[in-house]
PDB file of C-alpha atoms in Angstrom:
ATOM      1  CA  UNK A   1    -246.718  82.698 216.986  1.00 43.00           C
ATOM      2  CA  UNK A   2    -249.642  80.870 215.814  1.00 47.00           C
ATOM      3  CA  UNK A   3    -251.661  78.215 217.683  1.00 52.00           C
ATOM      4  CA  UNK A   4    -252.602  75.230 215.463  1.00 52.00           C
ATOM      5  CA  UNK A   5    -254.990  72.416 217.647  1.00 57.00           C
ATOM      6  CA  UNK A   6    -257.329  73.105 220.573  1.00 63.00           C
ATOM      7  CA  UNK A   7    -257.694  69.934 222.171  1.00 66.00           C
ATOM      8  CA  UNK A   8    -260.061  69.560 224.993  1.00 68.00           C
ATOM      9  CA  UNK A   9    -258.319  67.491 227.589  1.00 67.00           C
ATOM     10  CA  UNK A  10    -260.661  65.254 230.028  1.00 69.00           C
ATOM     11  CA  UNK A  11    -260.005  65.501 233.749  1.00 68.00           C
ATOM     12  CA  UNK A  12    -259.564  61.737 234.220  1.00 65.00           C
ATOM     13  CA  UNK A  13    -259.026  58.718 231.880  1.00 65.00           C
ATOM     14  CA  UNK A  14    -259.500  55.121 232.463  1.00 68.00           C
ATOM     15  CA  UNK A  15    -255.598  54.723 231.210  1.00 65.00           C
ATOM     16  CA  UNK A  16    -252.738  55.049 234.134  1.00 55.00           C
ATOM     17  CA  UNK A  17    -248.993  54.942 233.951  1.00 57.00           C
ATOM     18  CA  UNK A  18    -246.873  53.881 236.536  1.00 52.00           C
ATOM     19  CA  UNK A  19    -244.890  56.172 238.012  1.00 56.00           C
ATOM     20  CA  UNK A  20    -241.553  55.343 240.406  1.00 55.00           C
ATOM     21  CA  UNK A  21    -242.564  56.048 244.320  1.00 55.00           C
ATOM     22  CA  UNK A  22    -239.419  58.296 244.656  1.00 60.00           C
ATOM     23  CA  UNK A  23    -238.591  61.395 242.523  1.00 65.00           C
ATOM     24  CA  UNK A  24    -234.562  61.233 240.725  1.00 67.00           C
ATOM     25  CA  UNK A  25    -232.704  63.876 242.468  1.00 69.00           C
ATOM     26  CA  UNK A  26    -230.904  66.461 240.100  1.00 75.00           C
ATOM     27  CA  UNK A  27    -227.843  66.620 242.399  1.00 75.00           C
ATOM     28  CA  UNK A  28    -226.329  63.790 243.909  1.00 79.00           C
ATOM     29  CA  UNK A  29    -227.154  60.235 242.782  1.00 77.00           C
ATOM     30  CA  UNK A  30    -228.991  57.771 244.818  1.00 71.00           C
ATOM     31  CA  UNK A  31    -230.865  54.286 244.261  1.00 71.00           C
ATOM     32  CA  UNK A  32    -234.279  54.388 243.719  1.00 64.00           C
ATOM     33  CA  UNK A  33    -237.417  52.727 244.850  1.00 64.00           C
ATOM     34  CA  UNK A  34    -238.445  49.792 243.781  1.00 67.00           C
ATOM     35  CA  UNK A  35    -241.984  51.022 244.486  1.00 72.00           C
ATOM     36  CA  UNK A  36    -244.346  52.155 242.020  1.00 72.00           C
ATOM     37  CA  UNK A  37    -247.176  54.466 241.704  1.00 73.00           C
ATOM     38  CA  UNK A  38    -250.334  54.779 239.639  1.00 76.00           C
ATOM     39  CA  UNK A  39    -250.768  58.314 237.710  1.00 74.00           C
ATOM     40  CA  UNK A  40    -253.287  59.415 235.404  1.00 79.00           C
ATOM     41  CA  UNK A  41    -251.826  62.137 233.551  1.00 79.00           C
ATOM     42  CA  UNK A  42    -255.026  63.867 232.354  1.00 79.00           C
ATOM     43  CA  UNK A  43    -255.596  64.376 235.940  1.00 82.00           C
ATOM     44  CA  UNK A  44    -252.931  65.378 236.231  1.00 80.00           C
ATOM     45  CA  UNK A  45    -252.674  68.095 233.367  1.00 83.00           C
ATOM     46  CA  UNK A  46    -256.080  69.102 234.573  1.00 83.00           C
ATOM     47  CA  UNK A  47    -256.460  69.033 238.496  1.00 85.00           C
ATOM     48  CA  UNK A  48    -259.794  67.389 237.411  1.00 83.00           C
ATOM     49  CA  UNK A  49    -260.801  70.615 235.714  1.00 85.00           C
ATOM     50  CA  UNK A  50    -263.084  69.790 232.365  1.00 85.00           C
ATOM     51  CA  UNK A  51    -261.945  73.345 230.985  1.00 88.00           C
ATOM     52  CA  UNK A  52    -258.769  72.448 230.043  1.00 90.00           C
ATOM     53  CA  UNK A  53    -256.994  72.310 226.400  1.00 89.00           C
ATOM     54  CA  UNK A  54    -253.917  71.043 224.913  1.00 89.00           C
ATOM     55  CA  UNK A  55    -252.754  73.297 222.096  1.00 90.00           C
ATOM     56  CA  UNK A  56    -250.313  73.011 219.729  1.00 89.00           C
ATOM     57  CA  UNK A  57    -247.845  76.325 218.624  1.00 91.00           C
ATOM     58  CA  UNK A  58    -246.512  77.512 216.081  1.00 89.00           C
ATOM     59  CA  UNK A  59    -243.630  79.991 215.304  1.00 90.00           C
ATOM     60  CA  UNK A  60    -240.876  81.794 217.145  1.00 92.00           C
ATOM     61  CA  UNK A  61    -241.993  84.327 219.806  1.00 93.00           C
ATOM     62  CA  UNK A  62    -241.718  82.745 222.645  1.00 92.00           C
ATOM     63  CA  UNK A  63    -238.745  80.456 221.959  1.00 90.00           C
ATOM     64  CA  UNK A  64    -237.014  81.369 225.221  1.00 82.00           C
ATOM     65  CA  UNK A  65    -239.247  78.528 226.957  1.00 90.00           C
ATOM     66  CA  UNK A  66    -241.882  77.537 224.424  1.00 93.00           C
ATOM     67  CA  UNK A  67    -240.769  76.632 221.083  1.00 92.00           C
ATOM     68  CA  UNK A  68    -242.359  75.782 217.499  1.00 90.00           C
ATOM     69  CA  UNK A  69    -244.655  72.661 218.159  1.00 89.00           C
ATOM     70  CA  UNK A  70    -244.649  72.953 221.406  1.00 91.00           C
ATOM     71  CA  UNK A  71    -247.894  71.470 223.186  1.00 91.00           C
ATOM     72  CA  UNK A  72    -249.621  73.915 225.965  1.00 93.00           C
ATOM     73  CA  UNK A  73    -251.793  73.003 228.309  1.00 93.00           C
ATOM     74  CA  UNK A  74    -254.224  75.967 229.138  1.00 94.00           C
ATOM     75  CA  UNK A  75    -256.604  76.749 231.697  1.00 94.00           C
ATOM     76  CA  UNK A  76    -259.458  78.352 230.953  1.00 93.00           C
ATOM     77  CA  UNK A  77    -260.712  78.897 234.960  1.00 93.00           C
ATOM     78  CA  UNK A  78    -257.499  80.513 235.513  1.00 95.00           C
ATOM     79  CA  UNK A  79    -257.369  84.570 236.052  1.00 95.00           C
ATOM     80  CA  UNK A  80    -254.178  85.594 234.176  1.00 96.00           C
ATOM     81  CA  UNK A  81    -251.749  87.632 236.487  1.00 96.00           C
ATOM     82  CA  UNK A  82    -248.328  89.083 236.012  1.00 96.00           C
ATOM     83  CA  UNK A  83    -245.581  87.104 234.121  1.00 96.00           C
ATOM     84  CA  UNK A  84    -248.038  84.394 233.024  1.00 97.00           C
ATOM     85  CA  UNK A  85    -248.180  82.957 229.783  1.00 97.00           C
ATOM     86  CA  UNK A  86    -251.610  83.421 228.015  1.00 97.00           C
ATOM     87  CA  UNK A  87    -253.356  82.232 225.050  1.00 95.00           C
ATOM     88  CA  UNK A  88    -255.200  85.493 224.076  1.00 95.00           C
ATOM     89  CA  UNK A  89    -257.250  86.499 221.492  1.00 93.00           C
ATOM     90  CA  UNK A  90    -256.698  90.188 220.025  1.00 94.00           C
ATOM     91  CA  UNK A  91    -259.289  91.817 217.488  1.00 94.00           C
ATOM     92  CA  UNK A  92    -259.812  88.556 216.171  1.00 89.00           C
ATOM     93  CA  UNK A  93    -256.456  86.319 216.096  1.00 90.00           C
ATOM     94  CA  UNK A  94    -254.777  84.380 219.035  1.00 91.00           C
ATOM     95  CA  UNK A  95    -251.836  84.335 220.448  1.00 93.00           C
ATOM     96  CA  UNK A  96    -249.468  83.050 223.043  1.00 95.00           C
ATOM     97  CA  UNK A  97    -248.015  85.271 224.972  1.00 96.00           C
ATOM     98  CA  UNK A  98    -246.214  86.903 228.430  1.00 96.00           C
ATOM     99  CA  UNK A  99    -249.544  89.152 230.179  1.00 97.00           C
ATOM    100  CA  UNK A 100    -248.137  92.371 232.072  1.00 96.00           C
ATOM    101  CA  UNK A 101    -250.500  94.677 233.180  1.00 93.00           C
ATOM    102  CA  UNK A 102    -249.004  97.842 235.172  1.00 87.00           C
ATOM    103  CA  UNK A 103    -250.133 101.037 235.514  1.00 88.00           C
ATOM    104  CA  UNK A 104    -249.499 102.058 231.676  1.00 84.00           C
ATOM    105  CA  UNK A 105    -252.294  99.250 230.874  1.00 90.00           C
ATOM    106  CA  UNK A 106    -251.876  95.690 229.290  1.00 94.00           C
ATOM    107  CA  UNK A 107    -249.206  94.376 227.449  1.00 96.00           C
ATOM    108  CA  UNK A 108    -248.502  91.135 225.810  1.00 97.00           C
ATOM    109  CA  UNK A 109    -245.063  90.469 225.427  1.00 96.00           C
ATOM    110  CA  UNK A 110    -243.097  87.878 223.879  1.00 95.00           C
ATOM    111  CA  UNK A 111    -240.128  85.915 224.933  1.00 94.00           C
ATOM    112  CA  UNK A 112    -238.238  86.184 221.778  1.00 92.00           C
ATOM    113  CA  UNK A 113    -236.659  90.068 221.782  1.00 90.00           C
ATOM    114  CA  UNK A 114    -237.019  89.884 217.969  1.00 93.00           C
ATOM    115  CA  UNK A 115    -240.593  90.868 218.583  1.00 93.00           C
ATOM    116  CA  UNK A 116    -242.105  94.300 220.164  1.00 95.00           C
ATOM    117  CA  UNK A 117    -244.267  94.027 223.032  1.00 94.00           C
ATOM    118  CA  UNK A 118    -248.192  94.315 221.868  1.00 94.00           C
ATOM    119  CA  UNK A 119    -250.167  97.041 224.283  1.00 95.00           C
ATOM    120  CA  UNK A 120    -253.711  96.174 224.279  1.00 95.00           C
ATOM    121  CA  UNK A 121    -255.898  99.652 223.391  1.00 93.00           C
ATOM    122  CA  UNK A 122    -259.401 100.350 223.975  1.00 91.00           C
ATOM    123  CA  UNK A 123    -260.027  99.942 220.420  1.00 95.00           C
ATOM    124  CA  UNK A 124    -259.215  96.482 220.457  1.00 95.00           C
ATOM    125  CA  UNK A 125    -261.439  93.261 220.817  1.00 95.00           C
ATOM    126  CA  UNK A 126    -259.139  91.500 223.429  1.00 93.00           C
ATOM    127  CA  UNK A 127    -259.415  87.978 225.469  1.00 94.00           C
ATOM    128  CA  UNK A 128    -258.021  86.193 227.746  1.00 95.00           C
ATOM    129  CA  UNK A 129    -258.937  82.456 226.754  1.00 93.00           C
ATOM    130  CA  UNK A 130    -256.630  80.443 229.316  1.00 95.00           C
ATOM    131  CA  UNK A 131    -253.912  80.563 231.277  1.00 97.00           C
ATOM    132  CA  UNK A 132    -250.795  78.408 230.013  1.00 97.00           C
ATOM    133  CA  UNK A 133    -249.496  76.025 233.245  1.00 95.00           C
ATOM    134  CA  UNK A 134    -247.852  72.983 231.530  1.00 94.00           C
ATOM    135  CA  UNK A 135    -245.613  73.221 228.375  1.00 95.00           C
ATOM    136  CA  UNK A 136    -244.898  69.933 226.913  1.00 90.00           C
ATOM    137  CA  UNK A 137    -241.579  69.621 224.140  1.00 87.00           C
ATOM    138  CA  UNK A 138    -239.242  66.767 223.427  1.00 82.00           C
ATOM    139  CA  UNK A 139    -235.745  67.382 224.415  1.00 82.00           C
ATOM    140  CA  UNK A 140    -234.752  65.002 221.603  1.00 76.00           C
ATOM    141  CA  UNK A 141    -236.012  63.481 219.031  1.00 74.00           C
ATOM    142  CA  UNK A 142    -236.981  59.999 218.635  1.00 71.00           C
TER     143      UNK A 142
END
């Protein structure tokens, strides 16, 4: 899987949306609010953090929850732990990917079974460069 855009993401705009005062429960139905809300949603992406990206993927590794073109948004503050998603850099190239570290050392692994876990050696040049914690896709097409 290859990322295609790094796009630094500002934590706050001028621009807002309005957002419905109630949240649409996924059970039973019930009316709504009338009342609405202002949101800005690069705060929101970004918990006012200004080390924050929006990236674009590409390819198939991780197409059990992130799929080709695909927008992440990734934290570069974050410390990766366990079953996170990670944008890392290995001996040169990046990747998206599931971190695992255990006591055999690191792994990244990928979503998709098609592809082999990658264990991170002491010969390689390995990075961390953010943590993943939004993943933005269309459910259809407009």
């Amino acid at each position: 899987m290859q990322l295609t855009e790094f796009i630094p993401l500002r934590p706050h705009s001028e621009t807002f949306s309005l957002l419905a005062n109630a949240a649409v429960p996924a059970g039973e139905a019930c009316e709504l609010s009338t009342e609405f809300e202002q949101i800005d949603f690069n705060e929101f992406l970004t918990n006012g953090n200004p080390d924050v990206y929006l990236v674009r993927v590409n390819g198939d590794s991780m197409e059990a929850e992130i799929y080709h073109g695909d927008l992440l948004v990734v934290n570069r503050n974050l410390q990766a732990s366990n079953g996170d998603k990670v944008i890392a850099s290995v001996n040169g190239s990046l990747t998206v990917k599931v971190f695992s570290a255990n006591k055999n050392g690191l792994q990244l692994v990928a979503s998709n079974g098609k592809y082999p876990p990658r264990k991170i050696t002491a010969k390689d040049d390995y990075e961390i460069f953010g943590v993943v914690t939004h993943v933005l896709h269309s459910l259809k097409k407009i």
